[in-house]
Amino acid sequence: MSILIKPIITEKANELSELHNRFTFEVDKRANKIEIKNAVESTYGVSVSKVRTLTYPVKRNTKFTKKGVVTGKIGAYKKAIIELADGDSIDFYSNI
């Protein structure tokens, strides 16, 4: 089971990483905080001080168009905000 799916790089996430040393990841929905902490520490070689998780539900929408009713959905996902110890950092742009 791959716990870390991808890092979330948005304006808000970049501001959190610059100001408070917090990094945001999309993680597996079944993973708990201990598994997320161990995955980040082993992948990036940093020490994690705090893990916060948020679970987002499925979003469904309906549009009424000329062709009829069109339905869509955005799948559920889980987001983790990782706070690193002082002096540690993750550089997502080093491989570019």
N, C-alpha and C. Protein backbone atom coordinates (compact mmCIF):
# COMPACT_ATOMS: atom_id res chain seq x y z
N MET A 1 0.85 -1.18 0.00
CA MET A 1 0.00 0.00 0.00
C MET A 1 0.89 1.24 0.00
N SER A 2 0.74 2.06 -1.00
CA SER A 2 1.48 3.32 -1.07
C SER A 2 0.70 4.37 -0.27
N ILE A 3 1.31 4.86 0.77
CA ILE A 3 0.62 5.77 1.67
C ILE A 3 0.60 7.20 1.10
N LEU A 4 1.76 7.68 0.66
CA LEU A 4 1.83 9.02 0.09
C LEU A 4 1.48 8.96 -1.39
N ILE A 5 0.43 9.66 -1.79
CA ILE A 5 0.02 9.65 -3.19
C ILE A 5 0.74 10.76 -3.96
N LYS A 6 0.62 12.00 -3.48
CA LYS A 6 1.30 13.12 -4.14
C LYS A 6 1.34 14.31 -3.20
N PRO A 7 2.33 15.18 -3.36
CA PRO A 7 2.32 16.43 -2.59
C PRO A 7 1.32 17.40 -3.19
N ILE A 8 0.73 18.21 -2.36
CA ILE A 8 -0.21 19.23 -2.81
C ILE A 8 0.54 20.56 -2.84
N ILE A 9 0.65 21.13 -4.04
CA ILE A 9 1.39 22.38 -4.21
C ILE A 9 0.42 23.44 -4.69
N THR A 10 -0.07 24.22 -3.74
CA THR A 10 -0.96 25.34 -4.03
C THR A 10 -0.39 26.58 -3.36
N GLU A 11 -1.02 27.72 -3.57
CA GLU A 11 -0.54 28.94 -2.93
C GLU A 11 -0.63 28.84 -1.40
N LYS A 12 -1.70 28.29 -0.93
CA LYS A 12 -1.89 28.16 0.51
C LYS A 12 -0.88 27.18 1.10
N ALA A 13 -0.63 26.05 0.41
CA ALA A 13 0.32 25.07 0.89
C ALA A 13 1.74 25.63 0.86
N ASN A 14 2.10 26.40 -0.17
CA ASN A 14 3.42 27.02 -0.22
C ASN A 14 3.62 28.03 0.89
N GLU A 15 2.57 28.78 1.21
CA GLU A 15 2.67 29.74 2.30
C GLU A 15 2.86 29.03 3.63
N LEU A 16 2.15 27.91 3.84
CA LEU A 16 2.34 27.14 5.07
C LEU A 16 3.76 26.60 5.17
N SER A 17 4.33 26.15 4.05
CA SER A 17 5.67 25.60 4.10
C SER A 17 6.72 26.68 4.35
N GLU A 18 6.51 27.86 3.82
CA GLU A 18 7.48 28.93 4.03
C GLU A 18 7.41 29.53 5.42
N LEU A 19 6.21 29.72 5.93
CA LEU A 19 6.05 30.40 7.21
C LEU A 19 6.14 29.47 8.42
N HIS A 20 5.51 28.28 8.33
CA HIS A 20 5.36 27.42 9.51
C HIS A 20 6.03 26.06 9.38
N ASN A 21 6.75 25.82 8.27
CA ASN A 21 7.45 24.55 8.05
C ASN A 21 6.47 23.38 8.04
N ARG A 22 5.31 23.59 7.37
CA ARG A 22 4.28 22.55 7.23
C ARG A 22 4.13 22.20 5.75
N PHE A 23 4.04 20.92 5.46
CA PHE A 23 3.93 20.45 4.09
C PHE A 23 2.67 19.62 3.94
N THR A 24 2.05 19.69 2.77
CA THR A 24 0.75 19.06 2.54
C THR A 24 0.88 17.94 1.52
N PHE A 25 0.25 16.80 1.83
CA PHE A 25 0.26 15.64 0.95
C PHE A 25 -1.14 15.08 0.81
N GLU A 26 -1.41 14.50 -0.35
CA GLU A 26 -2.60 13.66 -0.50
C GLU A 26 -2.18 12.25 -0.15
N VAL A 27 -2.91 11.61 0.76
CA VAL A 27 -2.52 10.30 1.27
C VAL A 27 -3.65 9.29 1.05
N ASP A 28 -3.33 8.03 1.29
CA ASP A 28 -4.32 6.96 1.17
C ASP A 28 -5.41 7.15 2.22
N LYS A 29 -6.65 6.89 1.84
CA LYS A 29 -7.79 7.12 2.74
C LYS A 29 -7.75 6.22 3.97
N ARG A 30 -7.10 5.05 3.87
CA ARG A 30 -7.08 4.11 4.99
C ARG A 30 -5.90 4.31 5.93
N ALA A 31 -4.98 5.21 5.60
CA ALA A 31 -3.77 5.41 6.40
C ALA A 31 -4.08 6.22 7.66
N ASN A 32 -3.43 5.85 8.76
CA ASN A 32 -3.59 6.63 9.98
C ASN A 32 -2.37 7.54 10.17
N LYS A 33 -2.37 8.34 11.23
CA LYS A 33 -1.33 9.35 11.42
C LYS A 33 0.04 8.73 11.64
N ILE A 34 0.12 7.61 12.32
CA ILE A 34 1.40 6.96 12.58
C ILE A 34 2.01 6.44 11.29
N GLU A 35 1.18 5.83 10.44
CA GLU A 35 1.68 5.34 9.15
C GLU A 35 2.13 6.49 8.25
N ILE A 36 1.39 7.59 8.27
CA ILE A 36 1.77 8.76 7.47
C ILE A 36 3.09 9.33 7.95
N LYS A 37 3.26 9.42 9.26
CA LYS A 37 4.51 9.94 9.83
C LYS A 37 5.69 9.07 9.44
N ASN A 38 5.54 7.76 9.54
CA ASN A 38 6.63 6.85 9.18
C ASN A 38 6.95 6.92 7.69
N ALA A 39 5.93 7.07 6.85
CA ALA A 39 6.16 7.15 5.40
C ALA A 39 6.92 8.42 5.02
N VAL A 40 6.56 9.55 5.63
CA VAL A 40 7.24 10.81 5.31
C VAL A 40 8.69 10.76 5.81
N GLU A 41 8.89 10.23 7.01
CA GLU A 41 10.25 10.16 7.56
C GLU A 41 11.14 9.25 6.73
N SER A 42 10.62 8.12 6.26
CA SER A 42 11.45 7.21 5.47
C SER A 42 11.67 7.72 4.04
N THR A 43 10.69 8.41 3.46
CA THR A 43 10.80 8.87 2.08
C THR A 43 11.73 10.07 1.97
N TYR A 44 11.56 11.06 2.85
CA TYR A 44 12.30 12.32 2.72
C TYR A 44 13.45 12.47 3.71
N GLY A 45 13.59 11.58 4.68
CA GLY A 45 14.69 11.65 5.63
C GLY A 45 14.62 12.83 6.57
N VAL A 46 13.42 13.16 7.03
CA VAL A 46 13.21 14.27 7.96
C VAL A 46 12.53 13.74 9.21
N SER A 47 12.48 14.57 10.24
CA SER A 47 11.77 14.17 11.46
C SER A 47 10.47 14.97 11.55
N VAL A 48 9.37 14.25 11.74
CA VAL A 48 8.04 14.85 11.78
C VAL A 48 7.65 15.09 13.23
N SER A 49 7.15 16.30 13.51
CA SER A 49 6.72 16.60 14.87
C SER A 49 5.22 16.51 15.05
N LYS A 50 4.44 16.76 13.98
CA LYS A 50 2.98 16.72 14.11
C LYS A 50 2.35 16.36 12.78
N VAL A 51 1.24 15.62 12.84
CA VAL A 51 0.49 15.24 11.64
C VAL A 51 -0.98 15.61 11.86
N ARG A 52 -1.53 16.34 10.89
CA ARG A 52 -2.96 16.66 10.91
C ARG A 52 -3.58 16.07 9.66
N THR A 53 -4.77 15.49 9.80
CA THR A 53 -5.43 14.88 8.64
C THR A 53 -6.81 15.48 8.43
N LEU A 54 -7.22 15.53 7.16
CA LEU A 54 -8.54 16.01 6.78
C LEU A 54 -9.09 15.04 5.76
N THR A 55 -10.33 14.60 5.94
CA THR A 55 -10.98 13.70 5.01
C THR A 55 -12.08 14.44 4.28
N TYR A 56 -11.97 14.47 2.95
CA TYR A 56 -12.95 15.17 2.13
C TYR A 56 -13.93 14.16 1.54
N PRO A 57 -15.23 14.45 1.55
CA PRO A 57 -16.23 13.51 1.01
C PRO A 57 -16.33 13.61 -0.51
N VAL A 58 -17.13 12.71 -1.08
CA VAL A 58 -17.40 12.73 -2.51
C VAL A 58 -18.28 13.94 -2.82
N LYS A 59 -17.94 14.65 -3.90
CA LYS A 59 -18.76 15.78 -4.34
C LYS A 59 -19.45 15.39 -5.63
N ARG A 60 -20.77 15.52 -5.65
CA ARG A 60 -21.55 15.20 -6.83
C ARG A 60 -22.22 16.48 -7.34
N ASN A 61 -22.28 16.61 -8.68
CA ASN A 61 -22.96 17.77 -9.24
C ASN A 61 -23.80 17.34 -10.43
N THR A 62 -24.81 18.13 -10.72
CA THR A 62 -25.73 17.88 -11.83
C THR A 62 -25.85 19.15 -12.65
N LYS A 63 -25.73 19.00 -13.97
CA LYS A 63 -25.88 20.13 -14.87
C LYS A 63 -27.01 19.82 -15.84
N PHE A 64 -27.84 20.82 -16.11
CA PHE A 64 -28.91 20.68 -17.08
C PHE A 64 -28.46 21.37 -18.36
N THR A 65 -28.20 20.57 -19.39
CA THR A 65 -27.70 21.10 -20.65
C THR A 65 -28.68 20.79 -21.78
N LYS A 66 -28.31 21.19 -23.02
CA LYS A 66 -29.15 20.90 -24.18
C LYS A 66 -29.26 19.41 -24.43
N LYS A 67 -28.22 18.68 -24.09
CA LYS A 67 -28.22 17.23 -24.32
C LYS A 67 -28.91 16.46 -23.21
N GLY A 68 -29.33 17.14 -22.18
CA GLY A 68 -30.02 16.48 -21.09
C GLY A 68 -29.30 16.71 -19.77
N VAL A 69 -29.56 15.86 -18.82
CA VAL A 69 -28.96 15.98 -17.50
C VAL A 69 -27.60 15.29 -17.51
N VAL A 70 -26.57 16.04 -17.12
CA VAL A 70 -25.21 15.52 -17.06
C VAL A 70 -24.79 15.49 -15.60
N THR A 71 -24.40 14.34 -15.13
CA THR A 71 -23.96 14.23 -13.74
C THR A 71 -22.46 13.96 -13.71
N GLY A 72 -21.84 14.41 -12.65
CA GLY A 72 -20.41 14.19 -12.47
C GLY A 72 -20.10 14.05 -11.00
N LYS A 73 -18.88 13.58 -10.73
CA LYS A 73 -18.50 13.48 -9.33
C LYS A 73 -16.99 13.61 -9.19
N ILE A 74 -16.59 14.13 -8.07
CA ILE A 74 -15.19 14.24 -7.68
C ILE A 74 -15.02 13.27 -6.51
N GLY A 75 -14.08 12.37 -6.62
CA GLY A 75 -13.90 11.33 -5.62
C GLY A 75 -13.43 11.85 -4.28
N ALA A 76 -13.65 11.07 -3.26
CA ALA A 76 -13.22 11.41 -1.91
C ALA A 76 -11.71 11.21 -1.80
N TYR A 77 -11.08 12.02 -0.95
CA TYR A 77 -9.65 11.88 -0.72
C TYR A 77 -9.31 12.34 0.68
N LYS A 78 -8.08 12.04 1.10
CA LYS A 78 -7.61 12.40 2.43
C LYS A 78 -6.35 13.23 2.27
N LYS A 79 -6.29 14.32 3.03
CA LYS A 79 -5.17 15.23 2.97
C LYS A 79 -4.47 15.25 4.32
N ALA A 80 -3.14 15.27 4.32
CA ALA A 80 -2.37 15.31 5.56
C ALA A 80 -1.47 16.54 5.54
N ILE A 81 -1.47 17.26 6.65
CA ILE A 81 -0.58 18.40 6.81
C ILE A 81 0.49 17.98 7.80
N ILE A 82 1.74 17.97 7.34
CA ILE A 82 2.86 17.47 8.12
C ILE A 82 3.66 18.66 8.63
N GLU A 83 3.89 18.71 9.94
CA GLU A 83 4.74 19.75 10.51
C GLU A 83 6.08 19.11 10.86
N LEU A 84 7.14 19.69 10.33
CA LEU A 84 8.48 19.15 10.53
C LEU A 84 9.15 19.81 11.72
N ALA A 85 10.15 19.12 12.26
CA ALA A 85 10.94 19.67 13.36
C ALA A 85 11.76 20.84 12.85
N ASP A 86 12.25 21.67 13.77
CA ASP A 86 13.05 22.84 13.39
C ASP A 86 14.33 22.39 12.71
N GLY A 87 14.67 23.06 11.64
CA GLY A 87 15.89 22.73 10.90
C GLY A 87 15.68 21.77 9.75
N ASP A 88 14.57 21.06 9.69
CA ASP A 88 14.28 20.13 8.59
C ASP A 88 13.45 20.83 7.53
N SER A 89 13.60 20.38 6.29
CA SER A 89 12.83 20.94 5.18
C SER A 89 12.74 19.92 4.07
N ILE A 90 11.71 20.04 3.24
CA ILE A 90 11.52 19.19 2.07
C ILE A 90 11.56 20.09 0.85
N ASP A 91 12.37 19.71 -0.15
CA ASP A 91 12.46 20.48 -1.38
C ASP A 91 11.83 19.68 -2.51
N PHE A 92 10.61 20.07 -2.92
CA PHE A 92 9.89 19.36 -3.97
C PHE A 92 10.46 19.66 -5.36
N TYR A 93 11.18 20.78 -5.51
CA TYR A 93 11.63 21.23 -6.82
C TYR A 93 13.07 20.82 -7.11
N SER A 94 13.71 19.98 -6.32
CA SER A 94 15.10 19.61 -6.53
C SER A 94 15.31 18.69 -7.74
N ASN A 95 14.28 17.93 -8.14
CA ASN A 95 14.41 16.99 -9.25
C ASN A 95 14.10 17.60 -10.60
N ILE A 96 13.75 18.87 -10.65
CA ILE A 96 13.38 19.50 -11.92
C ILE A 96 14.63 19.88 -12.68
